[in-house]
Tab-separated table of C-alpha atoms in Angstrom:
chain	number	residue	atom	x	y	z
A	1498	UNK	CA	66.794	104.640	-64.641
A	1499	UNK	CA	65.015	101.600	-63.362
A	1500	UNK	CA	61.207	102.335	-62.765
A	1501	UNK	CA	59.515	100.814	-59.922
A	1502	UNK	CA	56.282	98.756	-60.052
A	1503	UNK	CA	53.621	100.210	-58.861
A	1504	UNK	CA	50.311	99.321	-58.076
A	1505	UNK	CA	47.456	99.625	-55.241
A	1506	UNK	CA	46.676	96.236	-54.111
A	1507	UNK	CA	45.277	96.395	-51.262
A	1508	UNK	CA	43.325	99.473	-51.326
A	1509	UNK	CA	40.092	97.221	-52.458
A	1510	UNK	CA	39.850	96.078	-48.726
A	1511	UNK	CA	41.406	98.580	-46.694
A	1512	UNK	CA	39.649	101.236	-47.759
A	1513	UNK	CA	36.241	99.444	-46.007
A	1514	UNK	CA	38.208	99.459	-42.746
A	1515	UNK	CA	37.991	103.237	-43.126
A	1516	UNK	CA	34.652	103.085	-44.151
A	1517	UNK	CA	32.997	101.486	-41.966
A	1518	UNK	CA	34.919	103.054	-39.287
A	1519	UNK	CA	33.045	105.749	-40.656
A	1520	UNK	CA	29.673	103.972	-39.968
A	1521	UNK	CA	27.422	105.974	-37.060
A	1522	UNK	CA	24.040	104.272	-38.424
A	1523	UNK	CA	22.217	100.889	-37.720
A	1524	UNK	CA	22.657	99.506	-40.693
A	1525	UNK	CA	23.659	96.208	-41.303
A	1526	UNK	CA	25.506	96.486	-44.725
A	1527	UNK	CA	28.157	98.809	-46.603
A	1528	UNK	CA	29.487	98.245	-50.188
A	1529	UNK	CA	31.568	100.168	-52.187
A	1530	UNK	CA	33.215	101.265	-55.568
A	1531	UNK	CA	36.262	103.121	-56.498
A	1532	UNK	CA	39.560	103.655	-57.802
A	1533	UNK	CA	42.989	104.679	-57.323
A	1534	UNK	CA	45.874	106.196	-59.481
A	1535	UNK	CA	48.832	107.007	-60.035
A	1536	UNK	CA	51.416	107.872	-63.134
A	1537	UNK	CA	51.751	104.460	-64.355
A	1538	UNK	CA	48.937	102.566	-62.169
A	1539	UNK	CA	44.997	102.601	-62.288
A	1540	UNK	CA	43.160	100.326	-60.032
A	1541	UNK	CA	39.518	99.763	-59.954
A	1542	UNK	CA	37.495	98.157	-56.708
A	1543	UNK	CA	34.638	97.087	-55.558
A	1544	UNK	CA	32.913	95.172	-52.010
A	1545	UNK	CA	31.247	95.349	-49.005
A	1546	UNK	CA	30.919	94.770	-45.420
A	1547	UNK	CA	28.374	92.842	-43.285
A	1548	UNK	CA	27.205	92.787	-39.964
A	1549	UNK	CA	26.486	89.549	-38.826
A	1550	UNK	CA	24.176	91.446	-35.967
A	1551	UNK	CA	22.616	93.766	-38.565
A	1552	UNK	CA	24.420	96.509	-36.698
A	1553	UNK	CA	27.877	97.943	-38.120
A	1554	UNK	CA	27.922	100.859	-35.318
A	1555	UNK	CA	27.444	97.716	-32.384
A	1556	UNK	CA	30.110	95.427	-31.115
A	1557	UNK	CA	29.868	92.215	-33.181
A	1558	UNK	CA	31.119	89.742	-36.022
A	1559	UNK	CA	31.683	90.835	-39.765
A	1560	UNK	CA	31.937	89.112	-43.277
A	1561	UNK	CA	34.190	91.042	-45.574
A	1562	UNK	CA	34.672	90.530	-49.110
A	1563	UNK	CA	35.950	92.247	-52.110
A	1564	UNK	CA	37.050	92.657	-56.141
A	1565	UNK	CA	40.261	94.833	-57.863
A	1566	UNK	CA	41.386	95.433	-61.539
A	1567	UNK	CA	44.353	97.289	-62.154
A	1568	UNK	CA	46.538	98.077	-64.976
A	1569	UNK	CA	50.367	99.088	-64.638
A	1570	UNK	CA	53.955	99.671	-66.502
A	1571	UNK	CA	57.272	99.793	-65.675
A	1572	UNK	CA	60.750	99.489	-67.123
A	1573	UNK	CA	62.703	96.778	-65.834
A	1574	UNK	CA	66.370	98.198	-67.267
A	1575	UNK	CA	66.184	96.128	-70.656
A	1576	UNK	CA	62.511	97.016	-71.974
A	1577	UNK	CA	59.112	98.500	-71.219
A	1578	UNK	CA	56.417	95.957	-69.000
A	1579	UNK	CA	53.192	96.031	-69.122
A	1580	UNK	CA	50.876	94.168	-66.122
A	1581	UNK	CA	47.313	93.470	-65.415
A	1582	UNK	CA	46.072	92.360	-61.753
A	1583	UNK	CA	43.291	90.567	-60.320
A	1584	UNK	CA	42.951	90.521	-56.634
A	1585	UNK	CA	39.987	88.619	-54.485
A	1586	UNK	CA	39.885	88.201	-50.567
A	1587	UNK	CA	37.463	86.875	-48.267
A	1588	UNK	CA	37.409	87.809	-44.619
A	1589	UNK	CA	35.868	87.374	-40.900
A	1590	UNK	CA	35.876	89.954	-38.380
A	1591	UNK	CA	35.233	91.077	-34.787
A	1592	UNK	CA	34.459	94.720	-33.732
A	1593	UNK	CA	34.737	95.847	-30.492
A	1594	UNK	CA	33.136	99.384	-29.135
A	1595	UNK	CA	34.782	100.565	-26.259
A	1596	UNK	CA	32.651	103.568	-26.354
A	1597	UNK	CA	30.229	105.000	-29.082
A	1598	UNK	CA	33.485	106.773	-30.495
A	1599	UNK	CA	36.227	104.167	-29.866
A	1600	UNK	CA	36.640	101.268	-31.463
A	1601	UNK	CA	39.137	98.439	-32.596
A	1602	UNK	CA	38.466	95.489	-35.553
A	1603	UNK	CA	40.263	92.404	-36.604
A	1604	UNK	CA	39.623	90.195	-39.682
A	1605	UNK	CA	40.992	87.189	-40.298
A	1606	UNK	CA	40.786	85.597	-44.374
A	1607	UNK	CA	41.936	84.543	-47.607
A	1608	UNK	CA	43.396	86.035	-50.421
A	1609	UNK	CA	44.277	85.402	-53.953
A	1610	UNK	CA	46.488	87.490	-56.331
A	1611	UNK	CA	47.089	86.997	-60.574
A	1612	UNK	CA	49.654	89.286	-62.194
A	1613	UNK	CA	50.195	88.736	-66.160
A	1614	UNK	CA	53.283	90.753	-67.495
A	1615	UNK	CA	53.384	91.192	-71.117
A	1616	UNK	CA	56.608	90.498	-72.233
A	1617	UNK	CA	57.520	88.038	-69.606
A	1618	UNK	CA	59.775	89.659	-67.385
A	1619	UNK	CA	62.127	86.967	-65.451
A	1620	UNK	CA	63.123	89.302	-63.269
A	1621	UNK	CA	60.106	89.825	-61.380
A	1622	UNK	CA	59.395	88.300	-58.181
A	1623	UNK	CA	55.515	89.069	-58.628
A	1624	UNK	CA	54.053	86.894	-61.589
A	1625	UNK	CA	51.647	84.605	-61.488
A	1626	UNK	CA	48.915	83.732	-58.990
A	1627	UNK	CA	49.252	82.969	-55.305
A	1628	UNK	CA	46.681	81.962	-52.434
A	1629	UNK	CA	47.636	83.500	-48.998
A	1630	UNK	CA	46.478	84.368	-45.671
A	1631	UNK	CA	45.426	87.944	-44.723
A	1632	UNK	CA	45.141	89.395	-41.678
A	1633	UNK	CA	44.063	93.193	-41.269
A	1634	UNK	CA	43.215	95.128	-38.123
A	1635	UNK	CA	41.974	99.027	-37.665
A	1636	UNK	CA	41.253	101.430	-34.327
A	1637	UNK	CA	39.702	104.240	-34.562
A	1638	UNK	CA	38.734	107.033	-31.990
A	1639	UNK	CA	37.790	110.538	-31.271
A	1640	UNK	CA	40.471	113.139	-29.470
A	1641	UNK	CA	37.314	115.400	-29.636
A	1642	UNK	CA	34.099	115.952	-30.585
A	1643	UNK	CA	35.741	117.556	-34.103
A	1644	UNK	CA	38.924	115.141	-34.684
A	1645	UNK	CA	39.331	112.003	-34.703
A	1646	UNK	CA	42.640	109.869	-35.232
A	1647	UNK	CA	42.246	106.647	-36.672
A	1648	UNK	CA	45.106	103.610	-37.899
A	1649	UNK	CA	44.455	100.993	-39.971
A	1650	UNK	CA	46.080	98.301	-42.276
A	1651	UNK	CA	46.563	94.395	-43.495
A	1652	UNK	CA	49.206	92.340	-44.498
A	1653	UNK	CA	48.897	88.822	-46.774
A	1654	UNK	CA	50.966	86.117	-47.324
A	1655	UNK	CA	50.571	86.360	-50.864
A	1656	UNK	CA	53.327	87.778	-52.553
A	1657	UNK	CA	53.697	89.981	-48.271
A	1658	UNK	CA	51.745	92.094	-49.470
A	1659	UNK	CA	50.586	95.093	-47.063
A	1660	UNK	CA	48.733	98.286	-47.026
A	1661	UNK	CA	48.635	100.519	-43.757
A	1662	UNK	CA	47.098	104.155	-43.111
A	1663	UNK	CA	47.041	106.831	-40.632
A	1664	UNK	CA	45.221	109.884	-40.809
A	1665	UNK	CA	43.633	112.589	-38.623
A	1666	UNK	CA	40.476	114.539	-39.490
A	1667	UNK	CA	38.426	116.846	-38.824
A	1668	UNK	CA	34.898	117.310	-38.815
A	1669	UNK	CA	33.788	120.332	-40.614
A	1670	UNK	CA	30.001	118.959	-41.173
A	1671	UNK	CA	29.984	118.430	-44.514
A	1672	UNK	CA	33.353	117.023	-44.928
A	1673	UNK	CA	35.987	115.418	-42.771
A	1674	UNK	CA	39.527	116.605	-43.681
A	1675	UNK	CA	43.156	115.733	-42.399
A	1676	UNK	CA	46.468	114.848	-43.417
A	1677	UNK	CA	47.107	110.736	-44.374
A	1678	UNK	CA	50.207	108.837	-43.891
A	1679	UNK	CA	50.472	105.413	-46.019
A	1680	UNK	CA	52.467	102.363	-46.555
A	1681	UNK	CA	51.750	99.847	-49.094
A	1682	UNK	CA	53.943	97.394	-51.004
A	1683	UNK	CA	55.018	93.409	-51.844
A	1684	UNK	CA	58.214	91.386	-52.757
A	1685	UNK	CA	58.771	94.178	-55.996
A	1686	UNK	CA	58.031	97.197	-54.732
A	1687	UNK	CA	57.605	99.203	-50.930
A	1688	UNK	CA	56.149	102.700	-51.622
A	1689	UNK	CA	55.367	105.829	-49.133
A	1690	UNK	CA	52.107	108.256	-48.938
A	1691	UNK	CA	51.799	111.585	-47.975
A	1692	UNK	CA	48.404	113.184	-48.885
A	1693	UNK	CA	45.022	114.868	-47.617
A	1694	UNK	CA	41.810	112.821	-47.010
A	1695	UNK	CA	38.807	114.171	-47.198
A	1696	UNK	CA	35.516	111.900	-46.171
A	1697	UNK	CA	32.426	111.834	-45.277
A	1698	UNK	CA	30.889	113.654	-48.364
A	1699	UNK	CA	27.250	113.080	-48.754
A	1700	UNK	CA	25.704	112.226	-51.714
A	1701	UNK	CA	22.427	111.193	-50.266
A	1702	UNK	CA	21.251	109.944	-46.683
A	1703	UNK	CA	22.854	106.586	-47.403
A	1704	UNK	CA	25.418	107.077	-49.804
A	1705	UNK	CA	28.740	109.345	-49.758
A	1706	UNK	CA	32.204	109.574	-51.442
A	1707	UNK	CA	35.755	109.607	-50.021
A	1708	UNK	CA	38.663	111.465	-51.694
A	1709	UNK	CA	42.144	111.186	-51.290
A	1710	UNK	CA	44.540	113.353	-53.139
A	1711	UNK	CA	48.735	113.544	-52.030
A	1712	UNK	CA	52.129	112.870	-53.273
A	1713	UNK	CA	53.740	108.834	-53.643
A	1714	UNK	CA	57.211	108.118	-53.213
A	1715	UNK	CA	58.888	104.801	-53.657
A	1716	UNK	CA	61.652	103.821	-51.359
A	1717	UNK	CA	63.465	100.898	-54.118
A	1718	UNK	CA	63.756	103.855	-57.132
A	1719	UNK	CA	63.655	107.490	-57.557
A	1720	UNK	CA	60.241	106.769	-58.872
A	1721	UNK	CA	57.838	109.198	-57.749
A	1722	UNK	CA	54.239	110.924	-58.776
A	1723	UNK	CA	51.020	112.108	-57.767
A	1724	UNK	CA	48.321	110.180	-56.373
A	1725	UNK	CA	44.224	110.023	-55.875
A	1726	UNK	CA	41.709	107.810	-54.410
A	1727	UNK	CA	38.239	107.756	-55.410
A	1728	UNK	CA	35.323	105.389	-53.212
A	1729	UNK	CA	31.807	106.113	-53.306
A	1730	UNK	CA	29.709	104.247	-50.620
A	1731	UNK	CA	26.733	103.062	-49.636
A	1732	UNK	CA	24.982	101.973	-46.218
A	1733	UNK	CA	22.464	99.394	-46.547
């Protein structure tokens, strides 16, 4: 049975959307590192966000940027395939408040995408390295004081790829937790979500960690496994 490709690419800058949706502190800067996986897939990222105002919880202009690694395998019907990829993108924003617990961004950028497959597999739409544009966009609000319901995602021109996200939580003080819908794929491969979230987890006054843990289900193949999302972060 064919085996779909799988791999997280766009998790490296979505993930900040969520982030720094997160953000209730006057601080100007958020980075982050993690990693995703899945059966056949492992993808590492890293990048931040900053405030152009010094102020991620304020209306006001961003700079996003980030890094991801990631290993992967599938069987294309003949033999075995093994990929690496690289993925780099470069962003502006604008985020509007509408209230201290409502808001809605848009970024605007670049992105650039390698894949090396080892054998060469000719049957592969996504090999090589492309240069697109990316667009991404995120709201987020509060139904109440304890849950809040947020959607999120991007989509580039390289290789249309997209990643999208939505997710309600709720606030239990030391953790946020609530189901997560999401959709992520590119010319090879479309794939489906369905996990629990659970954010907000402090490690120190600044820094916390993110977890995602669910089931992925891909919508070309019968190919489906387990899945988990790893991102600690800082505020700067």
């Amino acid at each position: 049975m064919l085996k779909n490709i799988r791999k997280t690419l766009l998790l490296s800058s979505s993930m900040t959307l969520l982030i720094v949706a997160q953000s209730s502190h006057a601080d100007g800067l958020v980075t982050w590192l993690g990693g995703d996986f899945t059966d056949d897939a492992n993808y590492a990222y890293l990048g931040g966000v900053k405030a152009l105002n010094n102020d991620l919880s304020a209306t006001g202009y961003l700079l996003r940027g980030s890094l991801g690694v990631g290993t992967y395998e599938y069987n294309n019907g003949v033999r075995g395939i093994d990929g690496d990829n690289y993925n780099a993108d470069l962003s502006v924003g604008y985020q509007h408040f509408f209230s201290a617990d409502t808001r809605l961004t848009g970024y605007l950028g670049v992105s650039c995408q390698d894949y090396d497959l080892s054998p060469n597999d000719p049957s592969s739409d996504v090999d090589g390295s492309e240069v697109g544009a990316k667009i991404g966009l995120d709201f987020l609000t509060k139904v109440t004081d304890k849950v809040s319901f947020g959607i999120l995602g991007d989509y580039s021109t390289a290789y249309d790829t997209y990643w999208s996200r939505a997710h309600v939580g709720y606030d239990f003080g030391p953790v946020t937790v609530g189901p997560e819908i999401v959709g992520l794929g590119n010319e090879s491969f479309d794939e489906q979500r369905y996990g629990l979230g659970f954010t907000g987890i402090k490690v120190t006054d600044s820094t916390g960690i993110d977890l995602s843990l669910g089931y992925a289900d891909s919508s070309r193949s019968s190919d489906d496994s387990g899945y988990a999302n790893l991102v600690m972060h800082t505020m700067w």
